[in-house]
mmCIF file of C-alpha atoms and ligand atoms in Angstrom:
data_model
loop_
_atom_site.group_PDB
_atom_site.id
_atom_site.type_symbol
_atom_site.label_atom_id
_atom_site.label_comp_id
_atom_site.label_asym_id
_atom_site.label_seq_id
_atom_site.Cartn_x
_atom_site.Cartn_y
_atom_site.Cartn_z
ATOM 1 C CA UNK A 1 -73.996 -26.145 87.075
ATOM 2 C CA UNK A 2 -71.928 -25.886 83.924
ATOM 3 C CA UNK A 3 -68.605 -24.188 84.408
ATOM 4 C CA UNK A 4 -65.856 -22.805 82.252
ATOM 5 C CA UNK A 5 -62.856 -25.040 82.012
ATOM 6 C CA UNK A 6 -59.455 -23.380 81.815
ATOM 7 C CA UNK A 7 -57.701 -24.328 78.572
ATOM 8 C CA UNK A 8 -55.055 -27.034 78.577
ATOM 9 C CA UNK A 9 -54.406 -27.543 74.858
ATOM 10 C CA UNK A 10 -52.381 -25.003 72.872
ATOM 11 C CA UNK A 11 -54.545 -23.487 70.143
ATOM 12 C CA UNK A 12 -52.167 -24.529 67.374
ATOM 13 C CA UNK A 13 -52.734 -28.190 68.182
ATOM 14 C CA UNK A 14 -56.484 -28.078 67.871
ATOM 15 C CA UNK A 15 -57.312 -28.191 64.168
ATOM 16 C CA UNK A 16 -55.517 -31.034 62.466
ATOM 17 C CA UNK A 17 -53.329 -29.493 59.766
ATOM 18 C CA UNK A 18 -54.902 -31.562 56.986
ATOM 19 C CA UNK A 19 -58.401 -30.267 57.778
ATOM 20 C CA UNK A 20 -57.124 -26.706 57.973
ATOM 21 C CA UNK A 21 -55.310 -26.956 54.628
ATOM 22 C CA UNK A 22 -58.252 -28.525 52.779
ATOM 23 C CA UNK A 23 -60.523 -25.782 54.123
ATOM 24 C CA UNK A 24 -58.087 -23.175 52.781
ATOM 25 C CA UNK A 25 -57.932 -24.709 49.305
ATOM 26 C CA UNK A 26 -61.721 -24.637 49.175
ATOM 27 C CA UNK A 27 -61.775 -20.962 50.133
ATOM 28 C CA UNK A 28 -60.130 -19.765 46.928
ATOM 29 C CA UNK A 29 -62.891 -21.048 44.680
ATOM 30 C CA UNK A 30 -65.825 -20.268 46.922
ATOM 31 C CA UNK A 31 -64.878 -16.752 48.021
ATOM 32 C CA UNK A 32 -66.395 -14.986 45.011
ATOM 33 C CA UNK A 33 -69.926 -16.248 45.587
ATOM 34 C CA UNK A 34 -69.763 -15.271 49.263
ATOM 35 C CA UNK A 35 -68.680 -11.744 48.314
ATOM 36 C CA UNK A 36 -71.888 -11.483 46.287
ATOM 37 C CA UNK A 37 -73.892 -12.868 49.151
ATOM 38 C CA UNK A 38 -72.322 -10.330 51.504
ATOM 39 C CA UNK A 39 -71.596 -12.550 54.494
ATOM 40 C CA UNK A 40 -69.476 -15.544 55.360
ATOM 41 C CA UNK A 41 -70.280 -18.779 57.126
ATOM 42 C CA UNK A 42 -68.315 -21.981 56.785
ATOM 43 C CA UNK A 43 -66.101 -20.064 54.362
ATOM 44 C CA UNK A 44 -64.941 -16.482 54.664
ATOM 45 C CA UNK A 45 -65.098 -13.791 51.984
ATOM 46 C CA UNK A 46 -62.900 -10.693 51.662
ATOM 47 C CA UNK A 47 -64.268 -7.583 53.377
ATOM 48 C CA UNK A 48 -62.921 -4.065 53.140
ATOM 49 C CA UNK A 49 -62.956 -1.581 55.999
ATOM 50 C CA UNK A 50 -61.267 1.677 56.917
ATOM 51 C CA UNK A 51 -58.943 1.838 59.927
ATOM 52 C CA UNK A 52 -60.959 2.564 63.066
ATOM 53 C CA UNK A 53 -60.040 4.169 66.404
ATOM 54 C CA UNK A 54 -58.751 2.540 69.628
ATOM 55 C CA UNK A 55 -56.428 0.117 67.788
ATOM 56 C CA UNK A 56 -53.801 -1.617 69.885
ATOM 57 C CA UNK A 57 -50.410 -2.163 68.246
ATOM 58 C CA UNK A 58 -49.846 -5.401 70.185
ATOM 59 C CA UNK A 59 -48.981 -8.487 68.139
ATOM 60 C CA UNK A 60 -52.064 -9.986 66.504
ATOM 61 C CA UNK A 61 -53.086 -13.484 67.554
ATOM 62 C CA UNK A 62 -52.586 -15.828 64.579
ATOM 63 C CA UNK A 63 -55.752 -16.177 62.511
ATOM 64 C CA UNK A 64 -55.651 -19.945 62.843
ATOM 65 C CA UNK A 65 -55.929 -19.647 66.638
ATOM 66 C CA UNK A 66 -58.696 -17.018 66.408
ATOM 67 C CA UNK A 67 -60.732 -19.333 64.168
ATOM 68 C CA UNK A 68 -60.067 -22.720 65.803
ATOM 69 C CA UNK A 69 -59.805 -21.962 69.532
ATOM 70 C CA UNK A 70 -63.327 -20.789 70.327
ATOM 71 C CA UNK A 71 -66.130 -20.673 72.836
ATOM 72 C CA UNK A 72 -69.526 -21.133 71.217
ATOM 73 C CA UNK A 73 -71.470 -23.585 73.359
ATOM 74 C CA UNK A 74 -74.270 -23.897 70.803
ATOM 75 C CA UNK A 75 -71.764 -26.056 68.875
ATOM 76 C CA UNK A 76 -70.270 -27.864 71.890
ATOM 77 C CA UNK A 77 -68.180 -27.012 74.927
ATOM 78 C CA UNK A 78 -64.734 -28.002 73.611
ATOM 79 C CA UNK A 79 -62.452 -25.341 72.152
ATOM 80 C CA UNK A 80 -62.311 -27.072 68.754
ATOM 81 C CA UNK A 81 -66.046 -27.931 68.672
ATOM 82 C CA UNK A 82 -67.210 -24.630 67.133
ATOM 83 C CA UNK A 83 -64.857 -24.845 64.132
ATOM 84 C CA UNK A 84 -65.499 -28.551 63.657
ATOM 85 C CA UNK A 85 -69.275 -28.638 64.242
ATOM 86 C CA UNK A 86 -70.483 -25.398 62.645
ATOM 87 C CA UNK A 87 -69.938 -26.265 58.978
ATOM 88 C CA UNK A 88 -73.661 -26.750 58.341
ATOM 89 C CA UNK A 89 -74.840 -23.611 60.111
ATOM 90 C CA UNK A 90 -76.477 -21.190 57.656
ATOM 91 C CA UNK A 91 -75.679 -17.521 58.357
ATOM 92 C CA UNK A 92 -77.721 -16.442 55.315
ATOM 93 C CA UNK A 93 -80.423 -15.272 54.951
ATOM 94 C CA UNK A 94 -80.218 -13.297 58.223
ATOM 95 C CA UNK A 95 -81.845 -10.346 59.893
ATOM 96 C CA UNK A 96 -81.607 -8.643 63.277
ATOM 97 C CA UNK A 97 -84.788 -7.397 64.925
ATOM 98 C CA UNK A 98 -84.393 -4.292 67.089
ATOM 99 C CA UNK A 99 -87.415 -3.736 69.328
ATOM 100 C CA UNK A 100 -88.629 -2.908 72.838
ATOM 101 C CA UNK A 101 -88.599 0.634 74.200
ATOM 102 C CA UNK A 102 -87.907 2.361 70.915
ATOM 103 C CA UNK A 103 -89.861 4.847 68.820
ATOM 104 C CA UNK A 104 -89.071 3.069 65.545
ATOM 105 C CA UNK A 105 -88.623 -0.698 65.876
ATOM 106 C CA UNK A 106 -86.911 -2.169 62.852
ATOM 107 C CA UNK A 107 -85.743 -5.455 61.384
ATOM 108 C CA UNK A 108 -82.353 -4.956 59.707
ATOM 109 C CA UNK A 109 -81.374 -7.302 56.869
ATOM 110 C CA UNK A 110 -77.734 -8.368 57.079
ATOM 111 C CA UNK A 111 -77.110 -6.852 53.623
ATOM 112 C CA UNK A 112 -78.181 -3.439 54.945
ATOM 113 C CA UNK A 113 -75.903 -3.769 57.979
ATOM 114 C CA UNK A 114 -72.931 -4.790 55.819
ATOM 115 C CA UNK A 115 -73.386 -1.536 53.884
ATOM 116 C CA UNK A 116 -72.817 0.621 57.001
ATOM 117 C CA UNK A 117 -69.380 2.280 57.213
ATOM 118 C CA UNK A 118 -67.209 -0.667 58.252
ATOM 119 C CA UNK A 119 -64.117 -0.072 60.370
ATOM 120 C CA UNK A 120 -61.258 -2.305 61.406
ATOM 121 C CA UNK A 121 -61.021 -2.379 65.214
ATOM 122 C CA UNK A 122 -58.001 -4.227 66.576
ATOM 123 C CA UNK A 123 -58.916 -5.035 70.163
ATOM 124 C CA UNK A 124 -57.647 -7.189 72.991
ATOM 125 C CA UNK A 125 -60.099 -9.891 74.042
ATOM 126 C CA UNK A 126 -59.845 -11.359 77.561
ATOM 127 C CA UNK A 127 -61.812 -14.506 78.313
ATOM 128 C CA UNK A 128 -62.983 -15.062 81.888
ATOM 129 C CA UNK A 129 -61.136 -18.406 81.728
ATOM 130 C CA UNK A 130 -57.754 -16.642 81.837
ATOM 131 C CA UNK A 131 -56.638 -16.474 78.210
ATOM 132 C CA UNK A 132 -56.520 -13.544 75.823
ATOM 133 C CA UNK A 133 -56.103 -12.706 72.141
ATOM 134 C CA UNK A 134 -55.596 -9.629 69.953
ATOM 135 C CA UNK A 135 -58.119 -9.662 67.099
ATOM 136 C CA UNK A 136 -58.535 -7.326 64.114
ATOM 137 C CA UNK A 137 -62.346 -7.149 64.025
ATOM 138 C CA UNK A 138 -64.345 -5.483 61.265
ATOM 139 C CA UNK A 139 -67.628 -3.891 62.219
ATOM 140 C CA UNK A 140 -69.485 -0.721 63.119
ATOM 141 C CA UNK A 141 -70.428 0.991 66.372
ATOM 142 C CA UNK A 142 -73.586 -0.507 67.918
ATOM 143 C CA UNK A 143 -74.773 3.096 68.358
ATOM 144 C CA UNK A 144 -75.107 3.341 64.546
ATOM 145 C CA UNK A 145 -78.197 1.127 64.692
ATOM 146 C CA UNK A 146 -79.446 2.253 68.108
ATOM 147 C CA UNK A 147 -79.621 5.798 66.722
ATOM 148 C CA UNK A 148 -81.886 4.590 63.910
ATOM 149 C CA UNK A 149 -84.553 3.115 66.220
ATOM 150 C CA UNK A 150 -85.047 6.099 68.482
ATOM 151 C CA UNK A 151 -84.620 4.718 72.053
ATOM 152 C CA UNK A 152 -87.267 5.998 74.475
ATOM 153 C CA UNK A 153 -86.318 7.716 77.739
ATOM 154 C CA UNK A 154 -87.521 4.655 79.660
ATOM 155 C CA UNK A 155 -84.937 2.366 77.983
ATOM 156 C CA UNK A 156 -82.098 1.691 80.434
ATOM 157 C CA UNK A 157 -80.579 -1.585 79.193
ATOM 158 C CA UNK A 158 -80.031 -3.462 75.958
ATOM 159 C CA UNK A 159 -80.608 -7.189 75.714
ATOM 160 C CA UNK A 160 -79.143 -9.397 72.957
ATOM 161 C CA UNK A 161 -80.254 -12.830 71.814
ATOM 162 C CA UNK A 162 -78.494 -15.557 69.796
ATOM 163 C CA UNK A 163 -80.359 -17.688 67.260
ATOM 164 C CA UNK A 164 -81.752 -21.062 68.406
ATOM 165 C CA UNK A 165 -81.403 -23.766 65.725
ATOM 166 C CA UNK A 166 -81.030 -27.264 67.146
ATOM 167 C CA UNK A 167 -81.062 -28.610 63.580
ATOM 168 C CA UNK A 168 -77.839 -26.754 62.799
ATOM 169 C CA UNK A 169 -76.317 -26.324 66.268
ATOM 170 C CA UNK A 170 -75.325 -29.655 67.747
ATOM 171 C CA UNK A 171 -74.762 -28.231 71.242
ATOM 172 C CA UNK A 172 -78.493 -27.486 71.422
ATOM 173 C CA UNK A 173 -79.457 -31.136 71.064
ATOM 174 C CA UNK A 174 -79.031 -34.237 73.164
ATOM 175 C CA UNK A 175 -79.265 -34.996 76.830
ATOM 176 C CA UNK A 176 -76.520 -32.691 78.039
ATOM 177 C CA UNK A 177 -77.441 -29.062 77.454
ATOM 178 C CA UNK A 178 -74.648 -26.926 78.906
ATOM 179 C CA UNK A 179 -76.721 -23.723 79.018
ATOM 180 C CA UNK A 180 -80.279 -22.525 78.567
ATOM 181 C CA UNK A 181 -81.085 -21.270 75.090
ATOM 182 C CA UNK A 182 -81.299 -18.737 73.645
ATOM 183 C CA UNK A 183 -77.958 -17.378 74.838
ATOM 184 C CA UNK A 184 -78.798 -13.930 76.221
ATOM 185 C CA UNK A 185 -76.451 -11.070 77.023
ATOM 186 C CA UNK A 186 -76.984 -7.487 78.093
ATOM 187 C CA UNK A 187 -75.422 -4.087 78.548
ATOM 188 C CA UNK A 188 -76.487 -0.894 80.213
ATOM 189 C CA UNK A 189 -77.625 1.577 77.529
ATOM 190 C CA UNK A 190 -74.611 3.859 78.105
ATOM 191 C CA UNK A 191 -72.256 0.870 77.715
ATOM 192 C CA UNK A 192 -74.063 -0.116 74.526
ATOM 193 C CA UNK A 193 -73.720 3.396 73.142
ATOM 194 C CA UNK A 194 -70.018 3.659 74.063
ATOM 195 C CA UNK A 195 -67.854 4.143 70.940
ATOM 196 C CA UNK A 196 -65.731 1.074 71.826
ATOM 197 C CA UNK A 197 -68.780 -1.210 71.566
ATOM 198 C CA UNK A 198 -69.171 -2.673 68.096
ATOM 199 C CA UNK A 199 -71.182 -5.189 66.159
ATOM 200 C CA UNK A 200 -68.603 -7.193 64.221
ATOM 201 C CA UNK A 201 -69.267 -8.752 60.821
ATOM 202 C CA UNK A 202 -65.698 -9.807 60.077
ATOM 203 C CA UNK A 203 -62.145 -10.314 61.276
ATOM 204 C CA UNK A 204 -58.740 -10.447 59.619
ATOM 205 C CA UNK A 205 -60.114 -8.736 56.476
ATOM 206 C CA UNK A 206 -62.815 -11.359 55.921
ATOM 207 C CA UNK A 207 -66.435 -12.026 56.861
ATOM 208 C CA UNK A 208 -66.927 -13.916 60.137
ATOM 209 C CA UNK A 209 -66.716 -17.678 60.088
ATOM 210 C CA UNK A 210 -69.553 -19.550 61.803
ATOM 211 C CA UNK A 211 -67.372 -20.410 64.803
ATOM 212 C CA UNK A 212 -66.728 -16.701 65.457
ATOM 213 C CA UNK A 213 -70.423 -15.784 65.431
ATOM 214 C CA UNK A 214 -71.408 -15.337 61.775
ATOM 215 C CA UNK A 215 -72.913 -13.295 60.406
ATOM 216 C CA UNK A 216 -72.940 -10.700 63.231
ATOM 217 C CA UNK A 217 -71.784 -10.618 66.866
ATOM 218 C CA UNK A 218 -71.136 -8.142 69.636
ATOM 219 C CA UNK A 219 -67.620 -7.076 70.726
ATOM 220 C CA UNK A 220 -67.227 -5.248 74.064
ATOM 221 C CA UNK A 221 -63.458 -5.237 74.645
ATOM 222 C CA UNK A 222 -63.364 -4.063 78.289
ATOM 223 C CA UNK A 223 -65.587 -6.934 79.473
ATOM 224 C CA UNK A 224 -64.911 -10.655 79.733
ATOM 225 C CA UNK A 225 -65.434 -12.404 76.392
ATOM 226 C CA UNK A 226 -68.711 -14.081 77.335
ATOM 227 C CA UNK A 227 -70.451 -10.695 77.098
ATOM 228 C CA UNK A 228 -69.573 -10.602 73.364
ATOM 229 C CA UNK A 229 -72.566 -12.619 72.195
ATOM 230 C CA UNK A 230 -72.487 -14.336 68.803
ATOM 231 C CA UNK A 231 -74.918 -14.828 65.879
ATOM 232 C CA UNK A 232 -77.383 -12.195 67.100
ATOM 233 C CA UNK A 233 -81.002 -12.246 65.909
ATOM 234 C CA UNK A 234 -82.610 -9.843 68.373
ATOM 235 C CA UNK A 235 -81.649 -6.658 70.210
ATOM 236 C CA UNK A 236 -84.219 -5.287 72.662
ATOM 237 C CA UNK A 237 -84.177 -2.026 74.589
ATOM 238 C CA UNK A 238 -85.572 -2.659 78.056
ATOM 239 C CA UNK A 239 -86.135 -0.984 81.410
ATOM 240 C CA UNK A 240 -84.798 -3.712 83.749
ATOM 241 C CA UNK A 241 -81.401 -5.425 83.847
ATOM 242 C CA UNK A 242 -81.634 -8.362 81.389
ATOM 243 C CA UNK A 243 -81.522 -11.940 82.712
ATOM 244 C CA UNK A 244 -78.242 -12.997 81.131
ATOM 245 C CA UNK A 245 -77.312 -16.596 80.408
ATOM 246 C CA UNK A 246 -74.112 -17.004 82.430
ATOM 247 C CA UNK A 247 -75.391 -15.044 85.408
ATOM 248 C CA UNK A 248 -78.562 -17.159 85.402
ATOM 249 C CA UNK A 249 -76.484 -20.294 85.169
ATOM 250 C CA UNK A 250 -74.171 -19.388 88.080
ATOM 251 C CA UNK A 251 -74.550 -15.924 89.625
ATOM 252 C CA UNK A 252 -71.763 -16.542 92.145
ATOM 253 C CA UNK A 253 -69.234 -16.931 89.325
ATOM 254 C CA UNK A 254 -70.534 -14.689 86.528
ATOM 255 C CA UNK A 255 -71.901 -11.198 87.047
ATOM 256 C CA UNK A 256 -73.921 -8.881 84.846
ATOM 257 C CA UNK A 257 -71.162 -6.288 84.489
ATOM 258 C CA UNK A 258 -68.177 -8.628 84.114
ATOM 259 C CA UNK A 259 -65.726 -5.835 83.482
ATOM 260 C CA UNK A 260 -62.209 -7.256 83.205
ATOM 261 C CA UNK A 261 -60.793 -6.730 86.691
ATOM 262 C CA UNK A 262 -57.509 -8.236 87.964
ATOM 263 C CA UNK A 263 -58.567 -7.324 91.533
ATOM 264 C CA UNK A 264 -61.676 -9.528 91.515
ATOM 265 C CA UNK A 265 -60.807 -13.216 91.299
ATOM 266 C CA UNK A 266 -63.125 -15.797 89.858
ATOM 267 C CA UNK A 267 -64.204 -17.988 92.805
ATOM 268 C CA UNK A 268 -62.150 -20.846 91.325
ATOM 269 C CA UNK A 269 -59.087 -19.060 89.888
ATOM 270 C CA UNK A 270 -57.144 -15.798 89.950
ATOM 271 C CA UNK A 271 -57.845 -13.104 87.371
ATOM 272 C CA UNK A 272 -54.566 -11.253 88.071
ATOM 273 C CA UNK A 273 -52.752 -12.654 85.027
ATOM 274 C CA UNK A 274 -53.602 -14.180 81.666
ATOM 275 C CA UNK A 275 -52.183 -16.375 78.949
ATOM 276 C CA UNK A 276 -51.954 -14.665 75.565
ATOM 277 C CA UNK A 277 -52.826 -17.366 73.029
ATOM 278 C CA UNK A 278 -49.989 -17.872 70.548
ATOM 279 C CA UNK A 279 -47.315 -16.648 72.982
ATOM 280 C CA UNK A 280 -44.939 -18.586 75.158
ATOM 281 C CA UNK A 281 -43.851 -21.548 73.011
ATOM 282 C CA UNK A 282 -44.491 -25.036 74.319
ATOM 283 C CA UNK A 283 -44.839 -24.255 78.013
ATOM 284 C CA UNK A 284 -47.906 -22.031 78.152
ATOM 285 C CA UNK A 285 -48.037 -19.833 81.205
ATOM 286 C CA UNK A 286 -50.489 -17.190 82.277
ATOM 287 C CA UNK A 287 -47.763 -14.641 82.966
ATOM 288 C CA UNK A 288 -49.177 -11.493 81.374
ATOM 289 C CA UNK A 289 -50.638 -9.070 83.917
ATOM 290 C CA UNK A 290 -54.349 -8.513 83.350
ATOM 291 C CA UNK A 291 -55.226 -4.837 83.074
ATOM 292 C CA UNK A 292 -58.264 -3.173 84.683
ATOM 293 C CA UNK A 293 -60.979 -2.886 82.030
ATOM 294 C CA UNK A 294 -58.652 -4.937 79.811
ATOM 295 C CA UNK A 295 -56.554 -1.794 79.228
ATOM 296 C CA UNK A 296 -59.494 0.394 78.164
ATOM 297 C CA UNK A 297 -59.862 2.181 81.523
ATOM 298 C CA UNK A 298 -59.071 5.583 80.054
ATOM 299 C CA UNK A 299 -62.105 5.209 77.774
ATOM 300 C CA UNK A 300 -64.605 3.492 80.074
ATOM 301 C CA UNK A 301 -63.756 3.932 83.781
ATOM 302 C CA UNK A 302 -66.014 7.015 83.873
ATOM 303 C CA UNK A 303 -69.054 4.822 83.128
ATOM 304 C CA UNK A 304 -68.695 3.244 86.575
ATOM 305 C CA UNK A 305 -67.903 6.268 88.742
ATOM 306 C CA UNK A 306 -69.287 5.787 92.244
ATOM 307 C CA UNK A 307 -70.011 2.077 91.686
ATOM 308 C CA UNK A 308 -68.422 -0.612 93.829
ATOM 309 C CA UNK A 309 -66.834 -2.756 91.129
ATOM 310 C CA UNK A 310 -66.160 -5.614 93.557
ATOM 311 C CA UNK A 311 -69.789 -5.873 94.592
ATOM 312 C CA UNK A 312 -71.049 -5.237 91.067
ATOM 313 C CA UNK A 313 -68.904 -7.851 89.399
HETATM 314 N N1 MTE B 1 -72.027 -16.340 72.235
HETATM 315 C C1 MTE B 1 -72.854 -17.401 72.187
HETATM 316 N N2 MTE B 1 -74.032 -17.281 71.576
HETATM 317 N N3 MTE B 1 -72.523 -18.589 72.754
HETATM 318 C C2 MTE B 1 -71.337 -18.762 73.414
HETATM 319 O O1 MTE B 1 -71.089 -19.868 73.936
HETATM 320 N N4 MTE B 1 -69.254 -17.721 74.164
HETATM 321 C C3 MTE B 1 -68.689 -16.449 74.641
HETATM 322 C C4 MTE B 1 -68.713 -15.364 73.571
HETATM 323 N N5 MTE B 1 -69.979 -15.366 72.863
HETATM 324 C C5 MTE B 1 -70.438 -17.656 73.495
HETATM 325 C C6 MTE B 1 -70.819 -16.448 72.853
HETATM 326 C C7 MTE B 1 -67.345 -16.591 75.173
HETATM 327 S S1 MTE B 1 -67.214 -17.412 76.653
HETATM 328 C C8 MTE B 1 -66.254 -16.036 74.576
HETATM 329 S S2 MTE B 1 -64.733 -16.034 75.347
HETATM 330 C C9 MTE B 1 -66.340 -15.454 73.231
HETATM 331 O O2 MTE B 1 -67.637 -15.587 72.666
HETATM 332 C C10 MTE B 1 -65.355 -16.146 72.324
HETATM 333 O O3 MTE B 1 -65.329 -15.566 71.049
HETATM 334 P P1 MTE B 1 -64.412 -16.220 69.934
HETATM 335 O O4 MTE B 1 -64.651 -17.693 69.933
HETATM 336 O O5 MTE B 1 -64.785 -15.575 68.638
HETATM 337 O O6 MTE B 1 -62.977 -15.899 70.325
#
């Protein structure tokens, strides 16, 4: 079974400086055309948004770490693979189909989604591997599109699907396939409708880069990062709990709920503390206490009243 590997390399050492600098020089000239196109890709374009709720005032993780220290197995399992292998991925044209138990199924073009009221949401992100970041996302509440499709009373869960493109995603080719594709994630409908749950189209004032899930990805800040599925092409409202990729791959280690919980250890490591990427100088240590629901308990604990959160990991 594939398994997460705890990080050993500091994020700042991952992208060679020369590659990073040449990418930046390129950005200046190319940004204008991507603004017209409305979404990013291998290069980011400026994106404006109004300040949104729930912002943490904790120190932001440096943008270089957010864009070079990634998990996106469709481009490889190494932390630097997504930024290095996703240059030829095409996030445009793009659309997201919303179907299933809804009165008005709809396919949303990315241009239409980018015109929704965009907010900056600065959230903590805690990966199940034991590291965390603080990221200024730009996006809109998922409920903004769920409201448009008229969910039926029978809809209890929402399932999300990432694009499958072996021609552009090197992790989907070859003998070793770390996961089954498409990458699938899911939420209960009330989790999906929660105001903290967003679809992000940008970060740090720019459209998403391919490695971060261009052109559109989910962000659910009180759950482990693997729930925040990238490069979404389909959202389906369903009656039964969706068969999610990591749970299917190893149900003992990865649950459907996967709420951040310092009291429930991963079978192979403790979840009591975390390493904030960018902190701690040379000797990286996971010395920051992990908070229940990643610090969003006040907002979301009520969703799980009466549930045994140890059994329903
Ligand atoms: N989505 C897809 N499609 N494929 C992936 O491998 N990795 C997940 C999540 N979304 C993943 C994905 C994991 S494990 C994490 S921690 C976050 O994306 C990382 O997001 P980031 O690289 O933008 O920080």
